[in-house]
Tab-separated table of C-alpha atoms in Angstrom:
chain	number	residue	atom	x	y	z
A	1	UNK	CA	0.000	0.000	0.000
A	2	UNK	CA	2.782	2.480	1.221
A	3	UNK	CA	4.364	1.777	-2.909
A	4	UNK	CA	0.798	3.481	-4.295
A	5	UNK	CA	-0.667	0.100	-4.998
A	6	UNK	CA	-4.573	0.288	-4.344
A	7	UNK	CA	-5.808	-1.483	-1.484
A	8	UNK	CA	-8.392	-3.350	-3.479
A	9	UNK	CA	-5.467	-5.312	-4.915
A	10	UNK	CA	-4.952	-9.241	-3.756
A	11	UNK	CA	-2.231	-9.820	-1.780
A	12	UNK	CA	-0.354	-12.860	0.294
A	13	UNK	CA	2.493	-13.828	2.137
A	14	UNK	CA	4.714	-17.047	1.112
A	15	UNK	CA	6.916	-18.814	3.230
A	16	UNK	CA	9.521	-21.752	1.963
A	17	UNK	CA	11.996	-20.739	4.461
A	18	UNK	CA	15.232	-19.968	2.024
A	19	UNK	CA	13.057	-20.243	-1.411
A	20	UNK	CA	10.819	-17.959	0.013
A	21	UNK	CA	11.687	-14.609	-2.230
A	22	UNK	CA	12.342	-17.328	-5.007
A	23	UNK	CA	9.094	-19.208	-4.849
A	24	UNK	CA	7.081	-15.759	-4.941
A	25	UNK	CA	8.367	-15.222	-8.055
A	26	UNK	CA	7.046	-18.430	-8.970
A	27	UNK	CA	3.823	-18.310	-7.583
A	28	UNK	CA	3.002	-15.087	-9.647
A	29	UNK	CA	4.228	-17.042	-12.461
A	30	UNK	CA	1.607	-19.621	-12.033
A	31	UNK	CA	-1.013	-17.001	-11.493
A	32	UNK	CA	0.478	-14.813	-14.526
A	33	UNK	CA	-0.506	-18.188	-16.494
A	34	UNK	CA	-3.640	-19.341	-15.220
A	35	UNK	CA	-4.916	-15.593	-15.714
A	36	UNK	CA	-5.552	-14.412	-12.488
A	37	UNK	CA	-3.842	-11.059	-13.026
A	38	UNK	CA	-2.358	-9.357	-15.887
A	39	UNK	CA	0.784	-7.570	-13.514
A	40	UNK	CA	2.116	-9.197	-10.328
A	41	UNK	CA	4.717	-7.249	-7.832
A	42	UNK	CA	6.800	-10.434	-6.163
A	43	UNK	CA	9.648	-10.072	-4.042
A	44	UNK	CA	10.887	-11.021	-0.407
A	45	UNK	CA	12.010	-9.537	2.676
A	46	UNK	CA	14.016	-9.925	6.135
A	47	UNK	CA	15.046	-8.838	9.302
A	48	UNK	CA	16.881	-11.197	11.303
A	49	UNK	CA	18.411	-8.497	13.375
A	50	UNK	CA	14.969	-7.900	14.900
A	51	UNK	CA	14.246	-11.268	14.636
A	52	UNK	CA	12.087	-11.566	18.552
A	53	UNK	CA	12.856	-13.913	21.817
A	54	UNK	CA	9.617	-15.124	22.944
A	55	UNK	CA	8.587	-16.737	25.896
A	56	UNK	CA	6.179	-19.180	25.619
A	57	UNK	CA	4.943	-20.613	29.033
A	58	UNK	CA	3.927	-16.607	29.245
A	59	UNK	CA	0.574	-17.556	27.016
A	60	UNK	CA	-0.979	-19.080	30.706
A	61	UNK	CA	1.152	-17.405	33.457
A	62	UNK	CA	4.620	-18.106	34.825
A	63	UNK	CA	4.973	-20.763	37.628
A	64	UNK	CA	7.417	-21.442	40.251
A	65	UNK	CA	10.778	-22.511	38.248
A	66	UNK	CA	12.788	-21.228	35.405
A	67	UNK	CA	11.545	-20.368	32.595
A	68	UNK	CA	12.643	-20.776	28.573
A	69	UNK	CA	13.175	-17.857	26.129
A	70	UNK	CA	13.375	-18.500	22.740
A	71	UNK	CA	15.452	-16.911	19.717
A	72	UNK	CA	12.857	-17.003	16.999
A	73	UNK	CA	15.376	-16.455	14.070
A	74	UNK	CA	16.721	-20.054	14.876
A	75	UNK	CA	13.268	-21.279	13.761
A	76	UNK	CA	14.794	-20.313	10.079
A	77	UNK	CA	18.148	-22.143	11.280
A	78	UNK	CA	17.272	-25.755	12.433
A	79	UNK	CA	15.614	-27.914	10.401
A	80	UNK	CA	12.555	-28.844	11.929
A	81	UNK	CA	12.800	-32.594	11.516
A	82	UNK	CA	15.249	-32.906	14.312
A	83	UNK	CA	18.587	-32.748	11.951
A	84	UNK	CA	19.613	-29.735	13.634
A	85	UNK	CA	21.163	-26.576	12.454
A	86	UNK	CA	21.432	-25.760	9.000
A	87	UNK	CA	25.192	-25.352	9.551
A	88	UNK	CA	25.403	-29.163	10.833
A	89	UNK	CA	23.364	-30.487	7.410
A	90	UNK	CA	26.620	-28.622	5.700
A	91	UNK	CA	28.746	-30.407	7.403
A	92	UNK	CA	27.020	-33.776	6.361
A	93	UNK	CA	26.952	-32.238	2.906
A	94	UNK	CA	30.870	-32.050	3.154
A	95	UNK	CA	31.593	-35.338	4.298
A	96	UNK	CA	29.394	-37.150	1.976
A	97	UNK	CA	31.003	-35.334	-1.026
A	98	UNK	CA	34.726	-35.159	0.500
A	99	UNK	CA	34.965	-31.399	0.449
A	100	UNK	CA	38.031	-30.163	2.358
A	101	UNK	CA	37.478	-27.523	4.840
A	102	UNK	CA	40.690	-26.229	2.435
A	103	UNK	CA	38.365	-26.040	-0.791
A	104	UNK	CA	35.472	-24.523	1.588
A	105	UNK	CA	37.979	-21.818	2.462
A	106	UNK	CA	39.223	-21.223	-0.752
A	107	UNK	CA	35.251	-21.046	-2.228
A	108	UNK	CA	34.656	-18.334	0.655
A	109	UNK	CA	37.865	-16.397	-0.633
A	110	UNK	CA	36.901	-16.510	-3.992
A	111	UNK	CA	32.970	-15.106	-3.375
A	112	UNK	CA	34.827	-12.197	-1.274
A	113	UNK	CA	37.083	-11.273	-3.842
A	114	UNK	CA	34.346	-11.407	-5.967
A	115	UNK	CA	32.056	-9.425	-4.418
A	116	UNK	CA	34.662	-6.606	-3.844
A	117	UNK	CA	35.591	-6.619	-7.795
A	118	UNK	CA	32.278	-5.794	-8.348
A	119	UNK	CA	31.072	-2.968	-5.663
A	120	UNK	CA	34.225	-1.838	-7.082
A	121	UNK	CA	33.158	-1.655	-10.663
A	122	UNK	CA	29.672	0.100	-9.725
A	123	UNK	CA	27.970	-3.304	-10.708
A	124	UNK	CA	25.229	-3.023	-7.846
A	125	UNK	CA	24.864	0.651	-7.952
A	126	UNK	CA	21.953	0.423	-10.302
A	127	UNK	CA	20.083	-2.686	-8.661
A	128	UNK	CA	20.424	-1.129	-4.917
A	129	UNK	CA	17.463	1.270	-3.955
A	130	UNK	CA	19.157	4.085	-1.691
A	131	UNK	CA	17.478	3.940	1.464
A	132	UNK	CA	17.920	6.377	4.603
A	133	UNK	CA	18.900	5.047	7.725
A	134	UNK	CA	19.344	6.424	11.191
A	135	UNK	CA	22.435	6.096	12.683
A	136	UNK	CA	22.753	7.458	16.090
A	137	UNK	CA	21.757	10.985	15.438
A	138	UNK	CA	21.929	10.952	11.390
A	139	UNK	CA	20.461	10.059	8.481
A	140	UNK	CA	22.972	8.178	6.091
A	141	UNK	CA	22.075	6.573	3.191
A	142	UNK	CA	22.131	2.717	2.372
A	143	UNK	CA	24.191	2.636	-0.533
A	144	UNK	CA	26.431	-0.293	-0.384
A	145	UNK	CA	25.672	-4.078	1.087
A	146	UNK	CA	27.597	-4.113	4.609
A	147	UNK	CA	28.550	-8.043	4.246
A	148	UNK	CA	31.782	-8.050	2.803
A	149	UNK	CA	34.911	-7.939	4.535
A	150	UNK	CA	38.475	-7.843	3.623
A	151	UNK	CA	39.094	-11.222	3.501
A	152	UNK	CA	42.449	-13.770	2.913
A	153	UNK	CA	43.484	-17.500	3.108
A	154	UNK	CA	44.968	-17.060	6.574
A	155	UNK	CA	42.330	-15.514	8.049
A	156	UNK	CA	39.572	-17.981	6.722
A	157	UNK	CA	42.095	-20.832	7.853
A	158	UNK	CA	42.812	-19.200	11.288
A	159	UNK	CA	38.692	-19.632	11.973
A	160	UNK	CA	37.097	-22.128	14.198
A	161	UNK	CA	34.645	-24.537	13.073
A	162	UNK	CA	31.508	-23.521	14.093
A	163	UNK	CA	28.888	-26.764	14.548
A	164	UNK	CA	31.209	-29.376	15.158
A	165	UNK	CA	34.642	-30.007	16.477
A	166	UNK	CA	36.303	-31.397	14.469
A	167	UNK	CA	34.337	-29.896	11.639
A	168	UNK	CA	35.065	-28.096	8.436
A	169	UNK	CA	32.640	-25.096	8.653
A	170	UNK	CA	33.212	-22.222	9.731
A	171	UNK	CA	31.697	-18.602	9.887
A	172	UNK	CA	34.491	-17.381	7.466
A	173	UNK	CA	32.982	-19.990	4.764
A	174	UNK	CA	29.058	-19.892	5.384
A	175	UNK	CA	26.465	-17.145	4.498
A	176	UNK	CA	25.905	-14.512	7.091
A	177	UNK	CA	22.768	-12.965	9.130
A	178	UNK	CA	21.568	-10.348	7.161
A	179	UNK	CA	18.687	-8.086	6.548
A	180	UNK	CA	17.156	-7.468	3.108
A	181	UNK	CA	14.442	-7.063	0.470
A	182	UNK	CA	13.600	-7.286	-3.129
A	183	UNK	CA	11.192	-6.962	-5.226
A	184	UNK	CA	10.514	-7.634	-8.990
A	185	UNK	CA	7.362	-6.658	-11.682
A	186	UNK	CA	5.808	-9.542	-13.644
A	187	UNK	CA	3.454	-9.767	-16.324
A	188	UNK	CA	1.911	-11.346	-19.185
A	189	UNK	CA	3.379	-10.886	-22.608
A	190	UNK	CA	0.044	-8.946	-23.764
A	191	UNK	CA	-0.502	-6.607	-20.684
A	192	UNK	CA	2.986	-5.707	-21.125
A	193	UNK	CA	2.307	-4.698	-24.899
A	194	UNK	CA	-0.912	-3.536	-23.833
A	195	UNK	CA	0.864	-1.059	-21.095
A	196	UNK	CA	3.490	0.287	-23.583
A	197	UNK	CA	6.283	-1.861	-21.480
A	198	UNK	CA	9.199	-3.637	-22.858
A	199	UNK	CA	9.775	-6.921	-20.537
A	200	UNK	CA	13.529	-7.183	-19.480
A	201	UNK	CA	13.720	-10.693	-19.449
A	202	UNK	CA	11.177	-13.941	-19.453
A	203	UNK	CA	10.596	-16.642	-17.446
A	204	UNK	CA	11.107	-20.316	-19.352
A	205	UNK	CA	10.478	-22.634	-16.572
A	206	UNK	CA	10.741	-23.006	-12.699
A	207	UNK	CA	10.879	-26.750	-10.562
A	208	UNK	CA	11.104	-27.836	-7.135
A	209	UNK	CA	12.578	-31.251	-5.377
A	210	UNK	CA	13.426	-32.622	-1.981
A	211	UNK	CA	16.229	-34.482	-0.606
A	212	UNK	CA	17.018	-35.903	2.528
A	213	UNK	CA	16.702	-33.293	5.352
A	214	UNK	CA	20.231	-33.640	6.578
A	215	UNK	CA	22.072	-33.187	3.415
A	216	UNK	CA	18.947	-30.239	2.457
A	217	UNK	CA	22.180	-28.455	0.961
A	218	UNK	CA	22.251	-30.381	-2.542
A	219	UNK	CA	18.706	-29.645	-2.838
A	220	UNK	CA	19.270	-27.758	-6.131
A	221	UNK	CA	20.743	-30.607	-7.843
A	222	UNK	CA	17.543	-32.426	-8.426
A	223	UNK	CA	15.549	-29.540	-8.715
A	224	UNK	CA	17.885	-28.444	-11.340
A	225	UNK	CA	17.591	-31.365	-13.258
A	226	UNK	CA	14.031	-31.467	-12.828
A	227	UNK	CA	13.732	-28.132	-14.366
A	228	UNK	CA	16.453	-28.860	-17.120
A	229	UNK	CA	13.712	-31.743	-18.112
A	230	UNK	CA	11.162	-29.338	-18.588
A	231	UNK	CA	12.823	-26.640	-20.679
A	232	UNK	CA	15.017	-29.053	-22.284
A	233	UNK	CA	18.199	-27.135	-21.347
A	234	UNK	CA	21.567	-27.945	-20.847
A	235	UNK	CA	23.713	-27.055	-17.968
A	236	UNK	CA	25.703	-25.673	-20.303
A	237	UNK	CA	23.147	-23.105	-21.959
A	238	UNK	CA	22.746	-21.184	-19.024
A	239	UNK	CA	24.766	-18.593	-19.359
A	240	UNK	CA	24.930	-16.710	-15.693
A	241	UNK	CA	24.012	-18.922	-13.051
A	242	UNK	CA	23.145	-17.514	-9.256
A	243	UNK	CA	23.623	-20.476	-6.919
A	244	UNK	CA	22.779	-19.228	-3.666
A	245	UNK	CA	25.685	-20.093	-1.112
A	246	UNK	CA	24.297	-21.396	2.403
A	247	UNK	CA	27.715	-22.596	2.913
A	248	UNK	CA	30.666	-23.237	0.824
A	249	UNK	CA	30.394	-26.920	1.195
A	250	UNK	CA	26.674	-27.408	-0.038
A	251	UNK	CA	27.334	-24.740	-2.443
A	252	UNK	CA	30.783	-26.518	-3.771
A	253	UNK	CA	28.645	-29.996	-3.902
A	254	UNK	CA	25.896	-28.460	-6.165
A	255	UNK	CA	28.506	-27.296	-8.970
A	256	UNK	CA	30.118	-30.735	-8.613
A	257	UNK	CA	27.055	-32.601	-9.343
A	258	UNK	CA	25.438	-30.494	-11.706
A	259	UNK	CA	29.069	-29.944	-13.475
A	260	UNK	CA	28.622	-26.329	-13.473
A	261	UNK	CA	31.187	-24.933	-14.756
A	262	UNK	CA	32.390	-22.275	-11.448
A	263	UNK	CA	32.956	-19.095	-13.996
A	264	UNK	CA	29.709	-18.787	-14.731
A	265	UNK	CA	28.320	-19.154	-11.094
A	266	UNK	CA	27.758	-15.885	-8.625
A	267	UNK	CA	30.246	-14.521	-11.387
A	268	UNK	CA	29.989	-11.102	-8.809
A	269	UNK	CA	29.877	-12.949	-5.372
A	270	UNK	CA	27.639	-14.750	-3.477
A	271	UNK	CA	26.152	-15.135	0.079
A	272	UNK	CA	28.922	-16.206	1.346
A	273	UNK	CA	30.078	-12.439	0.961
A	274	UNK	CA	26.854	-10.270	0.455
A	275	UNK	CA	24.662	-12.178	2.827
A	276	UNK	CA	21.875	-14.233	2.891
A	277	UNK	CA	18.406	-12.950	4.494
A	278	UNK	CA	16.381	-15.850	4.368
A	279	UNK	CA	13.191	-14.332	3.022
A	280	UNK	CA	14.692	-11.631	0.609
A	281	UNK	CA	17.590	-14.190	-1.038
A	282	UNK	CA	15.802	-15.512	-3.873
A	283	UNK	CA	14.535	-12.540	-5.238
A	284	UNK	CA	18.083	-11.026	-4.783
A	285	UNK	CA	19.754	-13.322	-6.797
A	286	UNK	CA	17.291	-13.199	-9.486
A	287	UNK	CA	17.752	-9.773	-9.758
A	288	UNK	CA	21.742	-10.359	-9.855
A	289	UNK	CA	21.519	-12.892	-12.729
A	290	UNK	CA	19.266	-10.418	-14.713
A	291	UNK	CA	21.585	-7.457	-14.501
A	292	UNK	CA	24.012	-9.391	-15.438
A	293	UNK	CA	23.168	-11.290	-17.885
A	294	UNK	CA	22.390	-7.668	-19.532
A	295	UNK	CA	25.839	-6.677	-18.781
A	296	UNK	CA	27.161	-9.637	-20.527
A	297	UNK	CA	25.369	-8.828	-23.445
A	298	UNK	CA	22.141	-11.377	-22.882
A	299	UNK	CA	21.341	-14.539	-22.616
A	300	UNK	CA	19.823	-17.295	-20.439
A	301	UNK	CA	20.081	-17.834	-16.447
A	302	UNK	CA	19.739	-20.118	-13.899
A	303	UNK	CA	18.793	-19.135	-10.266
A	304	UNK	CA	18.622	-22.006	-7.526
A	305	UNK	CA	18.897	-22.202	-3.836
A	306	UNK	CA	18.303	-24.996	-1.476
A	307	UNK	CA	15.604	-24.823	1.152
A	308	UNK	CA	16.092	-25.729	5.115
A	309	UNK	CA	14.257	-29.094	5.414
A	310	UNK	CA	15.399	-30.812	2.649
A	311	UNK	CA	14.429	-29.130	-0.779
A	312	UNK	CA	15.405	-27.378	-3.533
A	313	UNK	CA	14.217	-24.469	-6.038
A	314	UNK	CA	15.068	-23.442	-9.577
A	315	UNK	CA	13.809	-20.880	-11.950
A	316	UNK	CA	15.236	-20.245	-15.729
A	317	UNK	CA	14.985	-16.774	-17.137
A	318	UNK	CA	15.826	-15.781	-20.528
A	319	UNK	CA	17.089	-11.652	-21.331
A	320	UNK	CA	14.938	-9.894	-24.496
């Protein structure tokens, strides 16, 4: 309502955990094509740093004894069918697939230094909407993701693993705790003409899949194939591919199954170094793939993400 749209218009919220920004982009899809609206506005947003504590023995009155407070944003975090944190399904991921805590480090370094090349080269200037923020006394402007670090090898190595002891993963090569929204405009091919609009970009297919809840992290391998079956693409016709990276392990897994070749994927970063807030992601990295695949000069992309629980999304776009 606050972005002039009148309040007569439908609306609803989606939640698939990390496919969450993703799957509303797929759910206006499906309403695009069954002709329930002519324009749909899908996007995603979060804010884990406001995420609340509750307390629920509160609902009926505190007794004699301690009491539990919970941290809601772990909801997000811990896969409800008792596998645990997200961050221990990584580690499964890695020691299923033999990925070094080495080549987990070296994945992280590789999304920082990405990241930085581009904020360097202005690439996000034009997909960021400015926003004003208070700080202390002052308004500044949001300009600029505040993820990435200054990053190297010996600093990544020098980390502690996180979810196990002995483990491999650490908080130098997972995604962090962000905050975040995005938003994208949809519409059928006529109401576009119609409206005097020239579409960007179009959709040529979207699947789903699910995987074993403690290994949810390779979740975009079958959903990738599954939506490869549908469009009858290649891995290798996609020419920008956004991959979201939960962790480096999961994420290093996914290219080695789908034999993607790691170019073309997060070619500007990835969570590891711009974040991931859960609800926004998938919407963010379709955006990324689309501005770059018009930097590039056009072509076809691939956006996936796997999904706490044991899934996994994909969605195909093509530039026009």
């Amino acid at each position: 309502m606050q972005a002039g749209i009148p309040d007569t218009t439908p609306a609803m919220n989606v939640n698939r955990l990390c496919g969450s920004g993703a799957q509303a982009i797929v759910s206006a899809v499906q309403a695009l094509m069954l002709r329930d609206a002519d324009f749909a506005l899908a996007g995603g947003a979060e804010n884990m740093s406001r995420s609340p504590y509750i307390v629920p023995d509160q609902r009926w009155g505190a007794k004699m004894g301690d009491i539990r407070t919970l941290d809601m944003m772990l909801g997000a975090l811990n896969c409800p069918f008792g596998t645990g944190h997200m961050g221990v399904t990584a580690e499964n991921v890695a020691a299923e697939h033999d990925i070094s805590r080495a080549a987990q480090d070296a994945f992280a370094l590789e999304s920082q230094n990405r990241a930085a090349a581009a904020i360097e080269a202005g690439y996000f200037d034009s997909q960021i909407t400015p926003v004003d923020v208070k700080v202390k006394r002052d308004m500044v402007p949001f300009l600029r993701d505040e993820h990435p670090k200054a990053t190297t090898a010996e600093g990544l190595a020098g980390l502690r693993p996180v979810f196990q002891k002995d483990g491999s993963v650490t908080a130098g090569n997972a995604s962090g705790i962000n905050d975040g929204a995005a938003a994208i405009v949809l519409a059928t091919a006529t109401a576009a003409e119609k409206s005097g609009l020239k579409p960007r970009a179009r959709v040529l297919g979207y699947a789903h899949a699910g995987v074993r809840p403690e290994v949810m992290g390779i979740g975009p391998i079958p959903a990738v194939e599954n939506l490869m079956a549908k469009t009858d693409l290649t891995i290798s016709d996609f020419d920008v591919i956004e991959s979201n990276e939960a962790f480096a392990a999961q994420a290093l897994a996914v290219n080695k199954g789908l034999g993607i070749d790691p170019a073309k994927v997060n070619p500007n970063g990835g969570a590891i170094a711009l974040g991931h807030p859960v609800g926004a992601t998938g919407c963010i990295i379709t955006i990324k793939a689309l501005y770059e695949l018009e930097r590039i000069g056009g072509g076809i992309g691939l956006i996936t993400m796997c999904i706490g629980g044991g899934q996994g999304i994909a969605i195909a776009i093509e530039t026009l």
